[in-house]
mmCIF file of C-alpha atoms in Angstrom:
data_model
loop_
_atom_site.group_PDB
_atom_site.id
_atom_site.type_symbol
_atom_site.label_atom_id
_atom_site.label_comp_id
_atom_site.label_asym_id
_atom_site.label_seq_id
_atom_site.Cartn_x
_atom_site.Cartn_y
_atom_site.Cartn_z
ATOM 1 C CA GLY A 1 175.807 96.701 65.856
ATOM 2 C CA GLN A 2 179.221 96.374 67.740
ATOM 3 C CA GLN A 3 178.641 96.542 71.361
ATOM 4 C CA LEU A 4 181.187 97.455 74.294
ATOM 5 C CA ASN A 5 180.593 96.380 77.796
ATOM 6 C CA GLN A 6 182.233 98.106 80.873
ATOM 7 C CA SER A 7 182.260 96.788 84.240
ATOM 8 C CA PRO A 8 181.501 97.446 87.362
ATOM 9 C CA GLN A 9 179.272 101.017 86.189
ATOM 10 C CA SER A 10 180.355 102.356 89.514
ATOM 11 C CA MET A 11 182.858 101.851 92.391
ATOM 12 C CA PHE A 12 183.025 103.768 95.793
ATOM 13 C CA ILE A 13 186.116 102.899 97.604
ATOM 14 C CA GLN A 14 188.418 104.405 100.530
ATOM 15 C CA GLU A 15 191.336 106.257 99.570
ATOM 16 C CA GLY A 16 194.547 104.095 99.518
ATOM 17 C CA GLU A 17 192.804 101.248 97.651
ATOM 18 C CA ASP A 18 193.437 99.647 94.360
ATOM 19 C CA VAL A 19 190.586 99.682 91.605
ATOM 20 C CA SER A 20 190.331 97.260 88.585
ATOM 21 C CA MET A 21 187.801 97.962 85.910
ATOM 22 C CA ASN A 22 187.324 96.279 82.561
ATOM 23 C CA CYS A 23 185.747 96.197 78.810
ATOM 24 C CA THR A 24 184.517 93.491 76.478
ATOM 25 C CA SER A 25 183.724 93.569 72.839
ATOM 26 C CA SER A 26 181.556 91.885 70.423
ATOM 27 C CA SER A 27 184.301 92.699 67.818
ATOM 28 C CA ILE A 28 187.856 92.880 66.821
ATOM 29 C CA PHE A 29 189.757 96.324 66.151
ATOM 30 C CA ASN A 30 193.213 97.186 66.811
ATOM 31 C CA THR A 31 193.433 99.817 69.331
ATOM 32 C CA TRP A 32 192.046 99.751 72.820
ATOM 33 C CA LEU A 33 192.115 103.254 74.592
ATOM 34 C CA TRP A 34 191.074 104.380 78.367
ATOM 35 C CA TYR A 35 189.724 107.984 79.444
ATOM 36 C CA LYS A 36 188.888 109.933 82.202
ATOM 37 C CA GLN A 37 186.188 112.291 82.490
ATOM 38 C CA GLU A 38 185.912 114.924 85.040
ATOM 39 C CA PRO A 39 182.548 116.950 85.623
ATOM 40 C CA GLY A 40 182.303 119.446 83.074
ATOM 41 C CA GLU A 41 185.041 118.662 81.095
ATOM 42 C CA GLY A 42 185.413 116.691 78.038
ATOM 43 C CA PRO A 43 187.351 113.263 78.044
ATOM 44 C CA VAL A 44 191.043 113.102 78.610
ATOM 45 C CA LEU A 45 192.957 110.287 77.045
ATOM 46 C CA LEU A 46 195.115 108.134 79.855
ATOM 47 C CA ILE A 47 196.515 105.244 78.026
ATOM 48 C CA ALA A 48 196.545 103.842 74.279
ATOM 49 C CA LEU A 49 196.889 100.173 73.742
ATOM 50 C CA TYR A 50 198.244 99.089 70.266
ATOM 51 C CA LYS A 51 198.561 95.200 70.274
ATOM 52 C CA ALA A 52 197.494 92.571 71.774
ATOM 53 C CA GLY A 53 198.939 91.583 75.169
ATOM 54 C CA GLU A 54 200.215 95.039 75.411
ATOM 55 C CA LEU A 55 200.711 96.121 79.133
ATOM 56 C CA THR A 56 201.084 100.028 79.504
ATOM 57 C CA SER A 57 201.242 102.373 82.470
ATOM 58 C CA ASN A 58 200.986 105.957 83.089
ATOM 59 C CA GLY A 59 201.834 106.717 86.838
ATOM 60 C CA ARG A 60 199.591 104.799 88.724
ATOM 61 C CA LEU A 61 197.774 103.434 85.874
ATOM 62 C CA THR A 62 198.585 100.309 84.367
ATOM 63 C CA ALA A 63 196.032 99.050 81.527
ATOM 64 C CA GLN A 64 196.241 95.764 79.374
ATOM 65 C CA PHE A 65 195.156 94.864 75.598
ATOM 66 C CA GLY A 66 193.605 91.411 76.226
ATOM 67 C CA ILE A 67 195.505 88.099 74.166
ATOM 68 C CA THR A 68 191.803 87.745 72.657
ATOM 69 C CA ARG A 69 191.904 91.488 71.309
ATOM 70 C CA LYS A 70 188.321 91.629 72.680
ATOM 71 C CA ASP A 71 189.113 92.819 76.221
ATOM 72 C CA SER A 72 190.855 95.659 77.851
ATOM 73 C CA PHE A 73 191.618 96.001 81.525
ATOM 74 C CA LEU A 74 192.722 99.253 83.729
ATOM 75 C CA ASN A 75 194.034 99.109 87.175
ATOM 76 C CA ILE A 76 194.622 102.506 89.173
ATOM 77 C CA SER A 77 196.790 101.606 92.508
ATOM 78 C CA ALA A 78 196.625 103.600 95.484
ATOM 79 C CA SER A 79 193.902 105.678 94.843
ATOM 80 C CA ILE A 80 193.706 109.250 95.770
ATOM 81 C CA PRO A 81 190.710 111.724 95.708
ATOM 82 C CA SER A 82 191.630 113.548 92.187
ATOM 83 C CA ASP A 83 190.990 110.082 91.152
ATOM 84 C CA VAL A 84 187.285 110.657 90.837
ATOM 85 C CA GLY A 85 185.610 110.619 87.560
ATOM 86 C CA ILE A 86 184.127 108.599 84.864
ATOM 87 C CA TYR A 87 186.494 106.019 83.235
ATOM 88 C CA PHE A 88 185.778 105.103 79.608
ATOM 89 C CA CYS A 89 187.154 102.692 77.883
ATOM 90 C CA ALA A 90 186.932 102.552 73.766
ATOM 91 C CA HIS A 91 187.649 100.479 71.319
ATOM 92 C CA GLY A 92 188.535 101.236 67.331
ATOM 93 C CA SER A 93 190.559 101.453 64.297
ATOM 94 C CA SER A 94 193.131 103.127 64.334
ATOM 95 C CA ASN A 95 193.165 103.482 60.405
ATOM 96 C CA THR A 96 189.804 105.296 60.234
ATOM 97 C CA GLY A 97 189.007 106.893 63.677
ATOM 98 C CA LYS A 98 185.950 104.921 63.953
ATOM 99 C CA LEU A 99 185.423 104.421 68.042
ATOM 100 C CA ILE A 100 183.120 102.829 70.124
ATOM 101 C CA PHE A 101 182.918 103.633 73.978
ATOM 102 C CA GLY A 102 181.496 101.793 76.878
ATOM 103 C CA GLN A 103 178.941 103.121 79.218
ATOM 104 C CA GLY A 104 181.808 104.085 81.510
ATOM 105 C CA THR A 105 182.611 103.590 85.535
ATOM 106 C CA THR A 106 181.657 105.977 87.904
ATOM 107 C CA LEU A 107 184.478 106.002 90.539
ATOM 108 C CA GLN A 108 184.210 108.029 93.971
ATOM 109 C CA VAL A 109 187.083 107.628 96.167
ATOM 110 C CA LYS A 110 186.374 108.384 100.033
ATOM 111 C CA PRO A 111 189.116 110.426 101.941
ATOM 112 C CA GLU B 1 197.700 126.169 73.451
ATOM 113 C CA ALA B 2 197.245 123.105 71.297
ATOM 114 C CA GLN B 3 192.903 122.660 71.719
ATOM 115 C CA VAL B 4 189.947 121.890 70.177
ATOM 116 C CA THR B 5 187.254 124.569 70.372
ATOM 117 C CA GLN B 6 183.680 124.213 69.850
ATOM 118 C CA ASN B 7 181.240 126.851 70.014
ATOM 119 C CA PRO B 8 178.535 127.511 71.341
ATOM 120 C CA ARG B 9 179.194 125.974 74.442
ATOM 121 C CA TYR B 10 175.225 126.269 75.377
ATOM 122 C CA LEU B 11 172.421 126.403 73.242
ATOM 123 C CA ILE B 12 168.339 125.869 73.849
ATOM 124 C CA THR B 13 166.706 125.852 70.458
ATOM 125 C CA VAL B 14 163.127 124.837 69.116
ATOM 126 C CA THR B 15 162.344 121.753 67.003
ATOM 127 C CA GLY B 16 163.147 122.207 63.173
ATOM 128 C CA LYS B 17 165.089 125.307 63.550
ATOM 129 C CA LYS B 18 168.295 124.580 61.639
ATOM 130 C CA LEU B 19 171.786 125.002 63.589
ATOM 131 C CA THR B 20 175.331 124.669 63.403
ATOM 132 C CA VAL B 21 177.778 123.581 66.062
ATOM 133 C CA THR B 22 181.240 124.940 64.906
ATOM 134 C CA CYS B 23 184.536 122.852 65.869
ATOM 135 C CA SER B 24 188.036 123.790 65.291
ATOM 136 C CA GLN B 25 191.580 122.317 66.467
ATOM 137 C CA ASN B 26 194.753 123.917 66.161
ATOM 138 C CA MET B 27 197.086 120.817 66.347
ATOM 139 C CA ASN B 28 197.060 119.901 61.816
ATOM 140 C CA HIS B 29 195.239 116.837 63.034
ATOM 141 C CA GLU B 30 194.120 114.867 60.178
ATOM 142 C CA TYR B 31 191.388 113.194 62.317
ATOM 143 C CA MET B 32 188.354 114.705 63.682
ATOM 144 C CA SER B 33 185.187 113.430 65.101
ATOM 145 C CA TRP B 34 181.837 114.067 66.786
ATOM 146 C CA TYR B 35 180.075 112.535 69.709
ATOM 147 C CA ARG B 36 177.185 112.664 71.752
ATOM 148 C CA GLN B 37 177.062 111.936 75.541
ATOM 149 C CA ASP B 38 173.763 111.161 77.134
ATOM 150 C CA PRO B 39 173.304 109.727 80.913
ATOM 151 C CA GLY B 40 173.855 105.791 80.847
ATOM 152 C CA LEU B 41 175.042 105.531 77.498
ATOM 153 C CA GLY B 42 178.681 106.835 77.399
ATOM 154 C CA LEU B 43 179.577 108.444 73.961
ATOM 155 C CA ARG B 44 178.339 107.521 71.131
ATOM 156 C CA GLN B 45 180.095 108.642 67.651
ATOM 157 C CA ILE B 46 178.226 110.351 65.123
ATOM 158 C CA TYR B 47 180.476 111.251 62.113
ATOM 159 C CA TYR B 48 184.122 110.976 61.682
ATOM 160 C CA SER B 49 186.619 112.330 59.035
ATOM 161 C CA MET B 50 189.977 111.119 58.248
ATOM 162 C CA ASN B 51 190.768 114.190 56.258
ATOM 163 C CA VAL B 52 189.330 117.327 54.260
ATOM 164 C CA GLU B 53 186.451 115.907 52.338
ATOM 165 C CA VAL B 54 186.508 112.298 53.967
ATOM 166 C CA THR B 55 184.137 111.849 56.013
ATOM 167 C CA ASP B 56 182.019 108.433 57.458
ATOM 168 C CA LYS B 57 178.857 107.836 59.543
ATOM 169 C CA GLY B 58 179.759 106.517 63.477
ATOM 170 C CA ASP B 59 176.914 104.747 65.547
ATOM 171 C CA VAL B 60 174.418 107.313 65.461
ATOM 172 C CA PRO B 61 174.461 109.808 62.457
ATOM 173 C CA GLU B 62 170.663 110.105 61.705
ATOM 174 C CA GLY B 63 169.588 113.679 61.826
ATOM 175 C CA TYR B 64 172.959 114.943 61.601
ATOM 176 C CA LYS B 65 175.474 116.215 58.729
ATOM 177 C CA VAL B 66 179.167 117.268 58.746
ATOM 178 C CA SER B 67 181.486 118.943 56.248
ATOM 179 C CA ARG B 68 185.116 119.135 56.197
ATOM 180 C CA LYS B 69 186.273 121.500 53.546
ATOM 181 C CA GLU B 70 189.329 122.523 55.793
ATOM 182 C CA LYS B 71 191.571 120.382 58.072
ATOM 183 C CA ARG B 72 191.133 122.559 61.279
ATOM 184 C CA ASN B 73 187.191 122.579 61.148
ATOM 185 C CA PHE B 74 184.543 120.065 61.406
ATOM 186 C CA PRO B 75 181.284 121.723 62.055
ATOM 187 C CA LEU B 76 177.866 119.346 62.723
ATOM 188 C CA ILE B 77 174.855 120.377 61.229
ATOM 189 C CA LEU B 78 171.327 119.707 62.583
ATOM 190 C CA GLU B 79 169.112 120.670 59.588
ATOM 191 C CA SER B 80 165.796 119.664 61.265
ATOM 192 C CA PRO B 81 166.169 119.319 65.385
ATOM 193 C CA SER B 82 164.066 117.328 67.413
ATOM 194 C CA PRO B 83 163.858 116.753 71.217
ATOM 195 C CA ASN B 84 165.639 113.625 71.112
ATOM 196 C CA GLN B 85 168.565 115.538 69.729
ATOM 197 C CA THR B 86 168.980 117.185 73.250
ATOM 198 C CA SER B 87 172.194 116.246 74.386
ATOM 199 C CA LEU B 88 175.900 116.915 75.278
ATOM 200 C CA TYR B 89 178.016 117.131 72.134
ATOM 201 C CA PHE B 90 181.571 116.917 72.039
ATOM 202 C CA CYS B 91 184.105 117.338 69.121
ATOM 203 C CA ALA B 92 187.667 115.800 69.058
ATOM 204 C CA SER B 93 190.651 115.141 66.719
ATOM 205 C CA GLY B 94 193.820 113.386 66.563
ATOM 206 C CA LEU B 95 196.877 112.928 64.668
ATOM 207 C CA ARG B 96 196.191 109.164 64.157
ATOM 208 C CA GLY B 97 192.570 107.677 64.315
ATOM 209 C CA TYR B 98 192.927 106.889 67.737
ATOM 210 C CA THR B 99 194.426 109.577 69.608
ATOM 211 C CA GLN B 100 191.661 111.769 70.124
ATOM 212 C CA TYR B 101 191.890 115.546 72.242
ATOM 213 C CA PHE B 102 188.259 116.402 73.166
ATOM 214 C CA GLY B 103 186.739 120.168 73.303
ATOM 215 C CA PRO B 104 184.701 121.174 76.298
ATOM 216 C CA GLY B 105 181.441 120.337 74.805
ATOM 217 C CA THR B 106 178.072 121.850 73.907
ATOM 218 C CA ARG B 107 175.220 121.115 75.921
ATOM 219 C CA LEU B 108 172.227 121.250 73.320
ATOM 220 C CA THR B 109 168.647 121.719 74.453
ATOM 221 C CA VAL B 110 165.680 121.205 71.713
ATOM 222 C CA LEU B 111 162.198 122.213 72.562
#
């Protein structure tokens, strides 16, 4: 079946550092999504990308839809303690609602 | 307040005892989905629905049933639960297939 590989699996960084994480897929879909999940909560949508090459920002977060349509990147600039959580990428079809999630990147920020 | 609600939030049951987890959204969304979350595996889509009476299998549908008789409700049914269905379950909805708002989760334990 389709697979989505997300890396790194975990990161432990100092407050103020920049963060980069990425996802690669074995399939081509028309949507990339990035979510954040905090402990005890459901995931929250951060950024949605709809076409190859698209670069979108949400505050200190920036995500890109790869040109090959099989990868995506999320960058967080100047990290702060509240950035702590699990970040998931998801890849899917906006026509049907089918989504495939990555395994998640756990981010820890040291004040 | 726009939200996705799930009930119950916590459930402990025994093998073979049929159960239903309810999901309701008040945003008039067409798309609804069910996911399970297990450590190291991320979120896996169980079923998704594009509209009333239109549902399709996700990546892990075995042992689950769904129905979409009304736009706002999307219950998840386990006809004969087994221990390997012990997991954290999330319902989600979206105006389009990729715009997903998640509920707070249901933690299910099957003994």
